[in-house]
CSV table of C-alpha atoms in Angstrom, one decimal:
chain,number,residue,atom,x,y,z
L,182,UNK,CA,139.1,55.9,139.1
L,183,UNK,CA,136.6,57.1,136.0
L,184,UNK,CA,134.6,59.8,136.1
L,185,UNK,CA,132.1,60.9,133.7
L,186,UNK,CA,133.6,64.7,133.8
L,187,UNK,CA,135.2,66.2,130.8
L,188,UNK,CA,136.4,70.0,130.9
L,189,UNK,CA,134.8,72.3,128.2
L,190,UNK,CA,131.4,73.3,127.2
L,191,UNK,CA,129.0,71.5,125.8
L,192,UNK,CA,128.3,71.8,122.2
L,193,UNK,CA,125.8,74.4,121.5
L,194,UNK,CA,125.4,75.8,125.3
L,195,UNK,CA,124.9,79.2,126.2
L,196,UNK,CA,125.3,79.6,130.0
L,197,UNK,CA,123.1,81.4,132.1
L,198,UNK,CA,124.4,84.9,133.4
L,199,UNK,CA,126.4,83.5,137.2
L,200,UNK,CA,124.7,86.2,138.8
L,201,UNK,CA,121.3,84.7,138.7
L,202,UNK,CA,122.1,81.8,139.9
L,203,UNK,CA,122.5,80.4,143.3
L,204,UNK,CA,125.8,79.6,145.1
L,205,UNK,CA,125.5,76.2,144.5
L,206,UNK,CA,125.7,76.3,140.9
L,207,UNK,CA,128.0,78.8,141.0
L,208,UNK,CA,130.3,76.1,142.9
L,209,UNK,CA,129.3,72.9,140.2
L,210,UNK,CA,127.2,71.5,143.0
L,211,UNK,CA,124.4,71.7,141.2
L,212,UNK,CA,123.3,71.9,137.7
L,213,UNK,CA,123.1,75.4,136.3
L,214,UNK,CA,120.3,74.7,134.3
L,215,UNK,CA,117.8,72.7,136.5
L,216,UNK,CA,119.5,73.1,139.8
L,217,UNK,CA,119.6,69.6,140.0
L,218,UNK,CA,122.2,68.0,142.9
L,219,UNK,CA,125.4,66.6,141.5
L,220,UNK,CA,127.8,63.9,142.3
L,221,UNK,CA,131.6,63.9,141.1
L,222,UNK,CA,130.5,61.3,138.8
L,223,UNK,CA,127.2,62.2,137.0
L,224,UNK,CA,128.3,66.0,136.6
L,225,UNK,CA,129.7,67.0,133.2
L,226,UNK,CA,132.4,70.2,133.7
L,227,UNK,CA,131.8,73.0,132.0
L,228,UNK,CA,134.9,75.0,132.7
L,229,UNK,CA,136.2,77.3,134.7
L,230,UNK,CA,134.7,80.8,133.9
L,231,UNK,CA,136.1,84.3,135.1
L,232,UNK,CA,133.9,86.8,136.1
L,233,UNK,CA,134.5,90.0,136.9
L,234,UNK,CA,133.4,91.9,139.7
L,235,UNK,CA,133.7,95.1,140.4
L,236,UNK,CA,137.5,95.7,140.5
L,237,UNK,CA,138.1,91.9,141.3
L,238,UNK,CA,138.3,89.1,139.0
L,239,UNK,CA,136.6,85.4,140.6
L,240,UNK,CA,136.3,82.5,138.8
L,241,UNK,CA,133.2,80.3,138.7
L,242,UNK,CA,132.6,76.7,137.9
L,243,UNK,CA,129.6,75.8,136.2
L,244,UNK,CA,128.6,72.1,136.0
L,245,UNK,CA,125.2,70.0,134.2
L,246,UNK,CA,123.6,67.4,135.0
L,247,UNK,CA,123.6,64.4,132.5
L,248,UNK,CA,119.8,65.2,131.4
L,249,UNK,CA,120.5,68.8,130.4
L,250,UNK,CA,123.9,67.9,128.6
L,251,UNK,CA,121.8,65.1,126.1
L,252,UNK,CA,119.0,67.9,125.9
L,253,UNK,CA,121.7,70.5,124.5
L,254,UNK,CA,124.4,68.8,122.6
């Protein structure tokens, strides 16, 4: 099976602070730039992320849809 996910960030993104944004793109559900849906197969993987807080350490999993990764590569 293909998929049109690739780990890393996309050239020239800056990510939004995780804390503003919802669970679901948090989670890579949904894009963390439009809050667009996401399927397995349109979403483009930004990478893991750790975030701290507090004393414990999380990590979150930030995702794009295809629109915003052309709009910011």
């Amino acid at each position: 099976m293909t998929t049109n996910t690739t780990a890393g960030p996309a050239p020239g993104s800056l990510l939004p602070d995780p804390m503003t944004l919802s669970d679901a793109q948090q989670r890579g559900a949904h894009c963390v730039w439009c809050e667009a849906p996401l399927s397995n197969t349109a979403a483009h993987d930004l990478g893991a992320r750790p975030l701290t807080l507090s004393e414990d350490s999380v990590f979150w999993f930030p995702r794009c849809c295809p629109t915003c990764r052309r709009g910011r590569a």
